[in-house]
Coordinates of C-alpha atoms in Angstrom, one line a residue:
M256 CA -30.8 -25.3 10.3
A257 CA -29.2 -22.0 11.4
L258 CA -28.7 -20.9 7.7
K259 CA -32.3 -21.8 6.9
E260 CA -33.4 -19.6 9.9
D261 CA -31.3 -16.8 8.7
L262 CA -32.7 -16.8 5.2
E263 CA -36.3 -16.8 6.7
A264 CA -35.3 -13.7 8.8
V265 CA -33.9 -11.6 5.9
P266 CA -36.4 -8.7 5.2
A267 CA -37.5 -7.3 1.9
K268 CA -35.8 -3.9 2.6
P269 CA -32.6 -2.2 1.3
G270 CA -29.4 -3.1 3.0
V271 CA -26.2 -5.0 3.2
Y272 CA -25.8 -8.8 3.6
L273 CA -22.8 -10.6 4.9
M274 CA -22.0 -14.3 4.1
L275 CA -20.1 -16.0 6.9
D276 CA -18.4 -19.4 7.3
R277 CA -18.4 -21.8 10.3
E278 CA -15.8 -19.7 12.0
E279 CA -17.8 -16.6 11.6
K280 CA -15.3 -15.3 9.0
V281 CA -16.8 -12.9 6.4
L282 CA -16.6 -14.5 3.0
Y283 CA -18.6 -12.0 0.9
V284 CA -20.4 -8.6 1.3
G285 CA -23.1 -7.5 -0.9
K286 CA -25.9 -4.9 -1.1
A287 CA -29.4 -5.0 -2.5
A288 CA -32.4 -2.7 -3.0
S289 CA -34.4 -5.6 -1.5
L290 CA -32.4 -8.1 0.6
R291 CA -34.8 -11.1 0.7
P292 CA -35.0 -12.0 -2.9
R293 CA -31.3 -11.1 -3.4
V294 CA -29.9 -13.2 -0.6
R295 CA -32.3 -16.3 -1.3
S296 CA -31.2 -16.2 -5.0
Y297 CA -27.9 -17.6 -4.0
F298 CA -29.4 -20.7 -2.6
Q299 CA -31.9 -21.6 -5.3
P300 CA -31.2 -25.0 -6.8
S301 CA -31.6 -23.5 -10.3
A302 CA -29.2 -20.5 -9.6
A303 CA -26.6 -20.1 -12.4
L304 CA -23.8 -18.6 -10.3
P305 CA -20.3 -17.7 -11.4
P306 CA -17.7 -20.4 -10.3
R307 CA -16.2 -18.0 -7.6
I308 CA -19.5 -17.4 -6.1
S309 CA -20.6 -21.1 -6.2
R310 CA -17.4 -22.0 -4.2
M311 CA -18.4 -19.2 -1.8
V312 CA -22.0 -20.5 -1.3
E313 CA -20.6 -24.0 -0.4
Q314 CA -18.8 -22.5 2.6
V315 CA -21.7 -20.3 3.9
A316 CA -22.8 -21.3 7.4
R317 CA -24.7 -18.1 8.3
V318 CA -26.1 -15.0 6.7
D319 CA -26.1 -11.6 8.5
F320 CA -27.7 -8.4 7.3
I321 CA -28.0 -4.7 8.1
T322 CA -30.9 -2.9 6.8
T323 CA -30.7 0.7 5.6
S324 CA -33.1 3.6 4.7
S325 CA -32.1 3.6 1.1
E326 CA -30.0 1.7 -1.5
L327 CA -27.6 4.8 -1.7
E328 CA -26.9 4.2 2.1
A329 CA -26.6 0.4 1.5
L330 CA -23.9 1.2 -1.2
A331 CA -21.9 3.4 1.1
L332 CA -22.1 0.7 3.9
E333 CA -21.2 -2.1 1.5
S334 CA -18.0 -0.1 0.5
N335 CA -17.0 0.4 4.1
L336 CA -17.6 -3.2 5.2
I337 CA -15.6 -4.5 2.3
K338 CA -12.6 -2.3 3.2
E339 CA -12.9 -3.4 6.8
Y340 CA -13.3 -7.2 6.3
R341 CA -11.6 -7.7 2.9
P342 CA -13.8 -10.7 2.2
K343 CA -12.1 -13.4 0.1
Y344 CA -14.8 -13.7 -2.5
N345 CA -15.4 -10.0 -3.2
V346 CA -13.7 -9.0 -6.4
K347 CA -10.3 -7.2 -5.9
L348 CA -7.3 -5.9 -7.7
R349 CA -5.0 -8.6 -8.7
D350 CA -1.8 -7.1 -7.0
D351 CA -1.6 -5.4 -3.7
K352 CA 0.8 -2.5 -4.7
Q353 CA 0.0 0.9 -3.5
Y354 CA 0.4 3.6 -6.2
P355 CA 2.1 6.8 -5.0
W356 CA 0.2 10.1 -4.5
L357 CA 1.3 13.7 -3.8
K358 CA 0.1 14.8 -0.5
V359 CA -0.3 18.6 0.5
T360 CA -0.9 18.9 4.2
M361 CA -3.5 21.7 4.3
G362 CA -4.1 21.4 8.1
E363 CA -0.7 23.1 8.9
D364 CA 0.2 26.7 9.2
F365 CA 3.0 26.0 6.7
P366 CA 1.8 23.0 4.6
R367 CA 4.2 20.4 3.4
V368 CA 4.3 18.5 0.1
Y369 CA 5.7 15.0 -0.2
I370 CA 5.0 11.6 -1.8
V371 CA 2.8 8.9 0.1
R372 CA 1.6 5.5 -0.8
R373 CA -1.8 5.6 0.8
P374 CA -4.3 8.5 1.0
Q375 CA -6.1 9.2 4.2
K376 CA -9.1 11.2 5.2
D377 CA -7.0 13.7 7.3
G378 CA -7.9 17.1 5.7
S379 CA -4.9 17.0 3.3
R380 CA -5.2 17.3 -0.4
Y381 CA -4.1 14.2 -2.5
F382 CA -3.2 14.2 -6.1
G383 CA -3.0 10.9 -8.1
P384 CA -2.6 8.0 -8.0
Y385 CA 0.6 7.9 -10.4
T386 CA 1.4 4.5 -12.0
D387 CA 5.1 5.5 -12.7
A388 CA 6.7 6.3 -9.4
G389 CA 9.9 7.3 -11.1
A390 CA 8.1 9.8 -13.3
L391 CA 6.3 11.2 -10.3
R392 CA 9.6 11.7 -8.5
E393 CA 10.9 13.6 -11.4
I394 CA 7.7 15.7 -11.7
F395 CA 8.1 16.4 -7.9
R396 CA 11.6 17.5 -8.3
L397 CA 10.6 19.9 -11.1
L398 CA 7.6 21.3 -9.2
R399 CA 9.7 22.1 -6.3
K400 CA 11.8 24.4 -8.5
V401 CA 8.6 26.3 -9.4
F402 CA 6.8 26.0 -6.1
P403 CA 9.3 26.2 -3.2
I404 CA 7.4 24.4 -0.5
R405 CA 8.9 22.7 2.5
T406 CA 9.1 18.9 2.7
C407 CA 10.6 18.5 6.2
K408 CA 8.6 17.1 9.3
K409 CA 9.4 20.0 11.5
K410 CA 6.4 21.2 13.7
L411 CA 6.0 24.8 12.7
A412 CA 3.5 27.5 13.6
G413 CA 3.4 31.1 12.8
G414 CA 5.1 33.4 15.3
E415 CA 7.7 30.8 16.5
K416 CA 11.3 31.7 17.1
A417 CA 13.5 31.4 14.2
Q418 CA 15.6 28.3 13.5
R419 CA 18.7 27.6 11.5
P420 CA 17.6 26.9 7.8
C421 CA 18.6 23.6 6.0
L422 CA 20.1 23.1 2.6
N423 CA 16.8 23.3 0.8
F424 CA 16.5 27.0 1.8
H425 CA 20.0 27.8 0.4
I426 CA 19.4 26.1 -2.9
G427 CA 15.9 27.6 -3.4
R428 CA 13.7 24.6 -2.7
C429 CA 12.1 26.0 0.4
P430 CA 11.3 29.6 1.5
G431 CA 12.5 28.8 5.0
P432 CA 9.4 29.2 7.2
C433 CA 11.5 27.9 10.1
T434 CA 13.6 31.0 9.8
G435 CA 10.7 33.4 10.3
R436 CA 11.3 35.0 6.9
I437 CA 7.9 34.3 5.4
T438 CA 4.4 34.6 6.8
P439 CA 1.9 32.0 6.7
E440 CA -0.2 33.9 4.4
T441 CA 2.5 34.5 1.8
Y442 CA 3.6 30.9 2.1
R443 CA 0.0 29.7 1.5
D444 CA -0.2 31.7 -1.8
T445 CA 2.5 29.4 -3.2
V446 CA 0.7 26.4 -1.9
Q447 CA -2.4 27.5 -3.7
D448 CA -0.4 28.1 -6.9
L449 CA 0.8 24.5 -6.6
I450 CA -2.7 23.1 -6.0
G451 CA -4.1 25.1 -8.9
F452 CA -1.4 23.6 -11.2
L453 CA -2.1 20.1 -10.1
E454 CA -5.7 20.7 -10.8
G455 CA -4.8 21.6 -14.3
K456 CA -4.8 25.4 -14.1
T457 CA -1.5 25.7 -16.0
E458 CA -2.0 28.6 -18.4
K459 CA -2.5 31.3 -15.9
L460 CA 0.6 30.2 -13.9
S461 CA 2.7 30.0 -17.1
N462 CA 1.6 33.4 -18.2
A463 CA 2.4 34.9 -14.8
L464 CA 5.9 33.5 -14.7
K465 CA 6.5 35.0 -18.2
R466 CA 5.3 38.4 -17.2
E467 CA 7.5 38.4 -14.0
M468 CA 10.5 37.3 -16.0
E469 CA 10.0 40.1 -18.6
K470 CA 9.3 42.7 -15.9
A471 CA 12.6 41.7 -14.0
A472 CA 14.6 41.9 -17.3
E473 CA 13.2 45.4 -18.0
D474 CA 14.1 46.5 -14.5
Q475 CA 17.6 45.1 -15.2
E476 CA 17.2 42.6 -12.2
Y477 CA 18.9 39.9 -14.2
E478 CA 19.4 37.4 -11.5
K479 CA 15.7 37.6 -10.6
A480 CA 14.8 37.2 -14.3
A481 CA 17.1 34.1 -14.6
A482 CA 15.4 32.5 -11.6
Y483 CA 11.9 33.0 -13.3
R484 CA 13.4 31.7 -16.5
D485 CA 14.5 28.6 -14.7
K486 CA 11.0 28.1 -13.1
L487 CA 9.4 28.5 -16.5
R488 CA 11.6 25.9 -18.1
A489 CA 10.9 23.5 -15.2
L490 CA 7.2 24.2 -15.7
E491 CA 7.4 23.5 -19.4
R492 CA 9.1 20.2 -18.8
V493 CA 6.2 19.1 -16.6
L494 CA 3.7 20.3 -19.1
A495 CA 5.5 18.4 -21.9
R496 CA 4.5 15.2 -20.0
Q497 CA 0.8 16.3 -20.4
T498 CA -1.2 15.7 -23.6
V499 CA -3.6 18.3 -24.9
V500 CA -6.9 16.9 -25.9
S501 CA -9.5 18.6 -28.1
V502 CA -12.3 18.3 -25.6
A503 CA -12.2 21.0 -22.9
G504 CA -13.5 20.5 -19.3
E505 CA -12.9 17.9 -16.5
R506 CA -13.5 14.3 -16.9
D507 CA -12.1 10.7 -16.3
V508 CA -12.0 8.4 -19.2
L509 CA -12.0 4.6 -18.3
G510 CA -10.3 2.5 -20.9
W511 CA -11.4 -1.1 -20.8
A512 CA -9.4 -4.1 -22.3
R513 CA -9.7 -7.8 -21.7
Q514 CA -7.5 -10.7 -22.8
E515 CA -8.9 -14.1 -21.7
N516 CA -9.2 -13.8 -18.0
D517 CA -7.0 -10.7 -17.6
L518 CA -8.7 -7.3 -17.4
L519 CA -7.2 -3.9 -17.3
I520 CA -9.0 -0.5 -16.6
Q521 CA -7.0 2.6 -17.6
V522 CA -8.1 5.9 -16.1
L523 CA -7.3 9.0 -18.1
Q524 CA -7.5 12.1 -16.0
I525 CA -8.4 15.1 -18.1
R526 CA -8.4 18.6 -16.5
R527 CA -9.0 21.8 -18.4
G528 CA -8.4 20.0 -21.7
R529 CA -5.2 18.4 -20.6
L530 CA -4.4 14.7 -20.0
I531 CA -2.6 15.2 -16.7
N532 CA -2.3 11.6 -15.5
K533 CA -3.2 8.0 -16.5
V534 CA -3.2 5.0 -14.2
D535 CA -3.6 1.2 -14.7
F536 CA -5.5 -1.2 -12.7
Y537 CA -5.5 -5.0 -13.2
F538 CA -8.0 -7.5 -12.4
V539 CA -8.6 -11.3 -12.9
L540 CA -11.9 -12.5 -14.3
E541 CA -13.3 -15.9 -13.4
D542 CA -16.5 -15.5 -15.3
P543 CA -17.5 -13.0 -18.0
E544 CA -20.6 -12.0 -15.9
E545 CA -18.3 -10.5 -13.3
E546 CA -17.4 -7.5 -15.6
E547 CA -20.2 -5.3 -14.3
E548 CA -19.4 -6.3 -10.6
I549 CA -15.7 -5.5 -11.1
L550 CA -16.5 -2.1 -12.7
R551 CA -18.9 -1.3 -9.9
R552 CA -16.3 -2.2 -7.1
F553 CA -13.7 -0.3 -9.1
L554 CA -15.8 2.8 -9.2
L555 CA -16.5 2.6 -5.4
Q556 CA -12.8 2.0 -4.5
Y557 CA -11.2 4.5 -6.9
Y558 CA -13.5 7.5 -6.2
D559 CA -13.7 6.8 -2.4
E560 CA -10.0 7.7 -2.4
Q561 CA -10.3 10.9 -4.6
D562 CA -10.9 14.2 -2.8
R563 CA -11.8 15.9 -6.2
I564 CA -14.2 14.0 -8.5
P565 CA -14.7 15.3 -12.0
R566 CA -18.2 16.2 -13.4
E567 CA -18.1 13.5 -16.0
I568 CA -16.9 9.9 -16.1
L569 CA -16.8 8.2 -19.5
A570 CA -16.8 4.3 -19.8
P571 CA -17.9 1.7 -22.4
F572 CA -20.8 0.7 -20.1
F573 CA -21.9 1.0 -16.5
P574 CA -23.3 -1.5 -13.9
G575 CA -27.2 -2.0 -13.5
D576 CA -27.3 0.1 -10.4
R577 CA -26.0 3.1 -12.3
G578 CA -28.5 5.4 -10.6
T579 CA -27.3 4.6 -7.2
L580 CA -23.7 5.2 -8.2
V581 CA -24.6 8.6 -9.6
A582 CA -26.3 9.4 -6.3
W583 CA -23.3 8.2 -4.4
L584 CA -20.9 10.3 -6.5
R585 CA -23.0 13.3 -6.1
E586 CA -23.1 13.0 -2.4
K587 CA -19.4 12.5 -2.1
S588 CA -18.3 15.2 -4.5
G589 CA -21.0 17.8 -3.6
H590 CA -21.9 18.3 -7.3
A591 CA -23.7 16.5 -10.1
V592 CA -21.5 13.6 -11.7
A593 CA -22.6 12.3 -15.1
L594 CA -21.8 8.6 -16.0
L595 CA -21.7 8.6 -19.8
C596 CA -21.3 5.9 -22.5
P597 CA -20.8 8.1 -25.6
K598 CA -21.3 6.3 -29.0
R599 CA -20.1 9.2 -31.4
G600 CA -18.3 12.5 -31.4
E601 CA -15.2 13.7 -29.6
K602 CA -16.0 12.0 -26.3
W603 CA -16.4 8.7 -28.1
Q604 CA -13.0 9.3 -29.7
L605 CA -11.6 9.9 -26.2
L606 CA -13.1 6.7 -25.0
R607 CA -11.8 4.8 -28.0
M608 CA -8.3 6.1 -27.5
A609 CA -8.6 5.0 -23.8
G610 CA -9.6 1.6 -24.8
E611 CA -6.8 1.2 -27.3
N612 CA -4.2 2.5 -24.7
A613 CA -5.6 -0.1 -22.2
A614 CA -5.3 -2.9 -24.8
V615 CA -1.6 -2.1 -25.5
R616 CA -0.8 -1.9 -21.7
L617 CA -2.5 -5.3 -21.1
A618 CA -0.6 -6.9 -24.0
E619 CA 2.6 -5.5 -22.5
E620 CA 1.7 -6.8 -19.1
A621 CA 0.8 -10.3 -20.4
R622 CA 4.2 -10.4 -22.3
R623 CA 6.1 -9.2 -19.2
R624 CA 4.4 -11.9 -17.1
R625 CA 5.0 -14.7 -19.5
Q626 CA 8.7 -13.8 -19.7
E627 CA 8.8 -13.8 -15.9
E628 CA 7.2 -17.1 -15.6
E629 CA 9.5 -18.7 -18.3
G630 CA 12.5 -17.2 -16.4
Y631 CA 11.5 -18.5 -13.0
A632 CA 10.8 -21.9 -14.5
E633 CA 14.4 -22.1 -15.5
V634 CA 15.5 -20.9 -12.0
Q635 CA 13.2 -23.5 -10.4
G636 CA 14.8 -26.3 -12.2
R637 CA 18.3 -25.0 -11.3
L638 CA 17.3 -24.8 -7.5
Q639 CA 15.8 -28.3 -7.7
E640 CA 18.9 -29.7 -9.2
L641 CA 21.4 -27.9 -7.0
F642 CA 19.7 -29.0 -3.7
A643 CA 18.3 -32.3 -4.8
L644 CA 14.7 -31.2 -4.1
P645 CA 11.7 -33.6 -4.5
R646 CA 9.9 -30.9 -6.7
P647 CA 10.7 -27.5 -8.2
P648 CA 10.4 -24.9 -5.4
R649 CA 7.2 -22.9 -5.8
R650 CA 7.3 -21.5 -2.3
I651 CA 10.5 -20.3 -0.6
E652 CA 10.6 -18.8 2.9
G653 CA 13.4 -16.7 4.2
F654 CA 14.4 -16.0 7.9
D655 CA 16.6 -13.5 9.6
V656 CA 17.0 -12.0 13.1
S657 CA 17.9 -8.6 14.3
N658 CA 18.9 -7.1 17.6
F659 CA 21.1 -4.6 19.4
H660 CA 23.4 -6.3 21.8
G661 CA 20.5 -8.7 22.6
D662 CA 18.0 -5.9 23.2
Q663 CA 14.7 -5.8 21.3
A664 CA 15.5 -9.0 19.6
V665 CA 13.2 -9.9 16.6
A666 CA 13.0 -12.1 13.7
A667 CA 11.3 -12.0 10.3
M668 CA 9.9 -14.5 7.9
V669 CA 9.4 -13.6 4.2
V670 CA 7.6 -15.6 1.6
F671 CA 8.3 -15.8 -2.2
E672 CA 5.9 -17.8 -4.5
E673 CA 6.8 -18.3 -8.1
G674 CA 9.8 -15.9 -7.6
R675 CA 7.7 -13.0 -6.3
P676 CA 7.3 -11.7 -2.8
R677 CA 4.0 -12.6 -1.2
K678 CA 3.8 -9.8 1.3
D679 CA 0.5 -10.8 3.0
A680 CA 2.2 -13.9 4.1
Y681 CA 5.2 -12.1 5.8
R682 CA 5.4 -12.7 9.5
R683 CA 7.3 -11.0 12.4
F684 CA 8.5 -12.6 15.7
R685 CA 9.6 -11.2 19.0
I686 CA 12.2 -13.3 20.6
H687 CA 11.2 -14.4 24.1
G688 CA 13.2 -17.4 25.2
V689 CA 16.8 -16.2 24.5
E690 CA 18.8 -13.8 26.7
G691 CA 21.8 -11.8 25.6
I692 CA 23.5 -12.0 22.3
N693 CA 22.8 -15.4 20.7
D694 CA 21.7 -15.2 17.1
L695 CA 21.8 -19.0 16.7
A696 CA 19.4 -19.6 19.5
M697 CA 17.2 -16.8 18.3
L698 CA 17.1 -18.4 14.8
E699 CA 16.4 -21.8 16.4
E700 CA 13.5 -20.4 18.4
T701 CA 11.9 -18.6 15.4
V702 CA 12.0 -21.5 13.1
R703 CA 10.7 -23.9 15.9
R704 CA 7.7 -21.5 16.6
R705 CA 6.9 -21.1 13.0
F706 CA 6.7 -24.9 12.1
A707 CA 5.1 -25.8 15.4
R708 CA 2.3 -23.3 14.8
G709 CA 2.1 -24.7 11.4
L710 CA 1.7 -28.3 12.5
K711 CA -0.9 -27.2 15.0
E712 CA -2.9 -25.3 12.3
R713 CA -2.9 -28.3 10.1
E714 CA -4.3 -30.5 12.9
E715 CA -6.9 -28.0 13.8
S716 CA -8.1 -27.6 10.3
G717 CA -8.6 -31.3 9.8
G718 CA -6.0 -31.3 7.0
L719 CA -2.7 -33.0 7.1
H720 CA -2.1 -34.4 10.6
T721 CA 1.4 -35.6 9.8
A722 CA 4.3 -33.6 8.7
V723 CA 4.9 -33.4 4.9
P724 CA 8.3 -31.6 4.7
G725 CA 8.8 -29.6 1.6
G726 CA 5.1 -29.9 0.7
T727 CA 2.2 -27.5 0.5
A728 CA -0.8 -27.8 2.8
G729 CA -3.5 -30.0 1.3
T730 CA -6.8 -28.3 2.0
E731 CA -8.1 -24.9 0.9
K732 CA -8.3 -23.8 4.5
E733 CA -4.6 -24.7 5.0
K734 CA -3.7 -22.6 2.0
E735 CA -5.5 -19.6 3.6
S736 CA -3.6 -20.0 6.9
G737 CA -0.6 -18.2 8.0
F738 CA 1.6 -21.1 8.8
A739 CA -0.1 -24.3 7.7
E740 CA 1.5 -24.3 4.2
F741 CA 5.2 -25.4 4.4
P742 CA 7.8 -24.2 2.1
D743 CA 9.4 -26.2 -0.6
L744 CA 12.7 -24.5 0.4
L745 CA 13.7 -22.9 3.7
L746 CA 16.4 -20.2 3.3
I747 CA 18.5 -19.1 6.4
D748 CA 20.7 -16.0 6.4
G749 CA 24.0 -17.6 7.6
G750 CA 26.5 -20.5 7.1
K751 CA 27.1 -23.9 8.7
N752 CA 26.3 -23.0 12.3
Q753 CA 23.0 -21.3 11.4
V754 CA 22.0 -24.3 9.3
Q755 CA 22.7 -26.8 12.1
A756 CA 20.7 -24.6 14.7
V757 CA 17.8 -24.6 12.4
L758 CA 18.1 -28.3 11.7
R759 CA 17.9 -29.0 15.4
A760 CA 14.6 -27.2 15.7
L761 CA 13.1 -29.0 12.7
T762 CA 14.3 -32.4 13.8
G763 CA 12.7 -31.7 17.2
L764 CA 9.4 -31.3 15.4
G765 CA 9.7 -34.4 13.2
L766 CA 10.6 -32.3 10.2
A767 CA 14.2 -33.2 9.5
D768 CA 13.5 -33.7 5.8
Q769 CA 12.3 -30.1 5.4
P770 CA 14.6 -28.8 2.6
L771 CA 16.9 -26.2 4.0
V772 CA 19.8 -24.0 2.8
G773 CA 21.9 -21.3 4.3
L774 CA 23.4 -18.4 2.4
A775 CA 26.3 -16.9 4.1
E776 CA 26.9 -13.2 3.2
E777 CA 30.7 -13.0 3.4
N778 CA 31.4 -15.0 0.3
E779 CA 27.8 -15.7 -0.9
E780 CA 28.3 -19.4 -0.3
L781 CA 25.4 -21.9 0.1
F782 CA 25.4 -24.4 3.0
L783 CA 23.2 -27.7 3.1
P784 CA 22.7 -29.8 6.1
G785 CA 25.2 -32.6 6.3
C786 CA 27.4 -31.2 3.6
G787 CA 31.0 -30.3 4.7
E788 CA 31.9 -28.1 1.7
P789 CA 29.7 -25.1 0.6
I790 CA 28.3 -24.6 -2.8
R791 CA 29.8 -21.7 -4.7
L792 CA 28.0 -20.2 -7.8
P793 CA 29.0 -17.5 -10.1
A794 CA 27.8 -14.1 -9.2
E795 CA 25.6 -13.8 -12.3
D796 CA 23.9 -17.2 -11.6
R797 CA 20.1 -16.3 -11.7
A798 CA 19.4 -18.9 -8.9
L799 CA 21.9 -17.3 -6.7
R800 CA 20.5 -13.9 -7.4
L801 CA 17.0 -15.0 -6.5
L802 CA 18.3 -16.4 -3.1
E803 CA 20.2 -13.2 -2.4
Y804 CA 17.0 -11.2 -3.0
I805 CA 15.1 -13.3 -0.6
R806 CA 17.9 -13.2 2.0
D807 CA 18.1 -9.5 1.8
E808 CA 14.3 -9.0 1.9
A809 CA 14.3 -10.9 5.1
H810 CA 17.1 -8.8 6.4
R811 CA 15.3 -5.6 5.6
F812 CA 12.0 -6.8 7.1
A813 CA 13.8 -7.8 10.3
V814 CA 15.8 -4.7 10.7
T815 CA 12.7 -2.5 10.0
Y816 CA 10.7 -4.2 12.8
H817 CA 13.6 -4.0 15.2
R818 CA 14.1 -0.3 14.5
T819 CA 10.4 0.3 15.1
L820 CA 10.5 -1.4 18.4
R821 CA 13.7 0.4 19.5
Q822 CA 12.2 3.7 18.5
K823 CA 9.1 3.1 20.5
K824 CA 11.1 2.1 23.5
L825 CA 13.4 5.2 23.3
T826 CA 10.5 7.5 22.8
G827 CA 8.6 6.0 25.6
S828 CA 11.2 5.4 28.3
A829 CA 12.6 9.0 28.4
L830 CA 9.1 10.5 29.1
D831 CA 7.9 7.6 31.2
R832 CA 10.5 8.3 33.8
I833 CA 9.0 11.8 34.5
K834 CA 6.4 11.9 37.3
G835 CA 3.2 13.4 36.1
I836 CA 3.7 12.4 32.4
G837 CA 1.1 9.9 31.6
P838 CA -0.1 8.5 28.2
R839 CA -2.1 11.6 27.3
R840 CA 0.5 14.2 28.1
K841 CA 3.2 12.0 26.4
K842 CA 1.0 11.8 23.3
A843 CA 0.4 15.6 23.3
L844 CA 4.1 16.3 23.6
L845 CA 5.1 14.0 20.8
T846 CA 2.3 15.3 18.6
R847 CA 3.5 18.9 19.1
F848 CA 7.2 18.2 18.8
G849 CA 7.5 15.0 16.8
S850 CA 10.5 13.5 18.7
I851 CA 12.4 13.4 22.0
R852 CA 15.2 15.5 20.4
K853 CA 12.8 18.3 19.6
I854 CA 11.2 18.2 23.1
K855 CA 14.7 18.5 24.5
E856 CA 15.6 21.5 22.3
A857 CA 12.3 23.2 23.3
G858 CA 12.3 26.1 25.7
L859 CA 10.4 26.2 29.0
E860 CA 7.7 28.6 27.6
E861 CA 7.4 26.5 24.4
L862 CA 6.7 23.4 26.5
M863 CA 4.1 25.1 28.5
T864 CA 2.1 25.8 25.3
V865 CA 1.3 22.1 25.3
E866 CA -2.0 21.2 26.9
G867 CA -1.6 19.8 30.4
I868 CA 2.1 20.9 30.9
T869 CA 2.5 23.2 33.8
E870 CA 5.7 25.2 34.5
D871 CA 6.7 22.7 37.1
L872 CA 6.3 19.8 34.6
A873 CA 8.1 21.7 31.9
R874 CA 11.1 22.2 34.2
A875 CA 11.0 18.4 35.2
I876 CA 11.0 17.5 31.5
L877 CA 14.1 19.7 30.7
E878 CA 15.9 18.5 33.7
E879 CA 15.2 14.8 32.9
L880 CA 16.1 15.1 29.2

């Protein structure tokens, strides 16, 4: 009844609609020039919907909507809501990897350049993304020879007292702004040269370096000439990675390739007639009619992250709301952006080249994935045989704990499916019921909490009310849950004692039959419940190598979480002891100096430059630290 009332209330105005299930979870977000006919079309008996959308409609319990003044405004709102809610039934990239970008921190007196995984709207310049992280690191190394710019995290401002320079200064990778030997204005000239190069303005810089090298040689400044020569060679090695194309100007070319349900979009970034970068994005199609929707979502997602959008984007086709996309791109970039589908000429040749490249990359990816699947099937059979499992292990969970003399004790759970990490299913635990150094009790508590939560979620979901050790959850809802799906194999970092502790936790929950194995690091031996002697496998055994990978990933995840908590405690506790330092002043100090050590090294006058820090407070800080 509530759904029917919702449909009656939807107006015939532009806006965004949200499909929600019985628990008010957002299943799907869409936009429309007229909401009423668009929303009602989902619920018509004659509606020919793609399978994915049909499944979504079956779960809809309520429809919400937000009206806007135009379809353009609806498009921007739709994009923001999809990023916020990440609805299950909106199309998305197949993998969750974050490609690296080059970041230049323009908001600082002495900007830094370094590699990041996720661009933010923080006033910095971002260049990318780059598919090949190794190639980006090599380019970054070469660029620092040509453009010596700092990469450190020091909080620097013009006019500060000189500090001791680091190694990068002595090897010519940084001009040493911390030493006071370079002004912010001169430093920014180098930053602008770097940005110009990354934007494709390469010829001007190359010619300038040649002129400086020749002038230094004429003046018999041979060391200076050699330095320019080295920069020029480094620059040429970077340029050698960039292909010259015949069509001048700035544009992105979208190559499109499809193989059964797999789709690849390859973006060729062309700037000033050079192909400066190419990046691949993979999608999974459930229905041929989804191609337009995938391209629309891709354009919104990709160009929302770009802080410089070219004036032309070439593609084999564009979605039906092309005019709205053009208006959105114009508003975001500040200039006109043409969406072109060339059918002849040089631009068509670029588009054809992009499509051919995309087809080659998709075939390579399909071959790699097929080899991976065949290899893991062999490993699955090996694990099933070794541990007498009821079925090949599709899902394996690994656990580890981390603490420092019992302090800030934490545990981690990592999940691997079909031999690959499923990072959205990773979980972290803070240990509450164990005092002192007792790794066994910590492990026991963690496993007990994980499976108790899983049993509870199964019961609440109306799925499996009884334990099914080693099995997966039975309903769609259980599969989406964090804990309701149980592993085919539980892997513990440790030996016989750790296995016994975990078995106690499982037995107490009625899950004694849950497949369990411990991997002891000392001799890489495998321990099973009730078996006196460990299993020893050759170091090159692929099943052992997978288990080691899972064990090490659980250790990494636990240690990272522990270090984060320890750092928060150390950062907070030292300042929290000082009377007059509340959350606001603590944040201001850490924002200004970056760490407790830097605050400790600061002088009285330097501390007083922070908002809210009086002379008395500055003295108290120095005395305490």
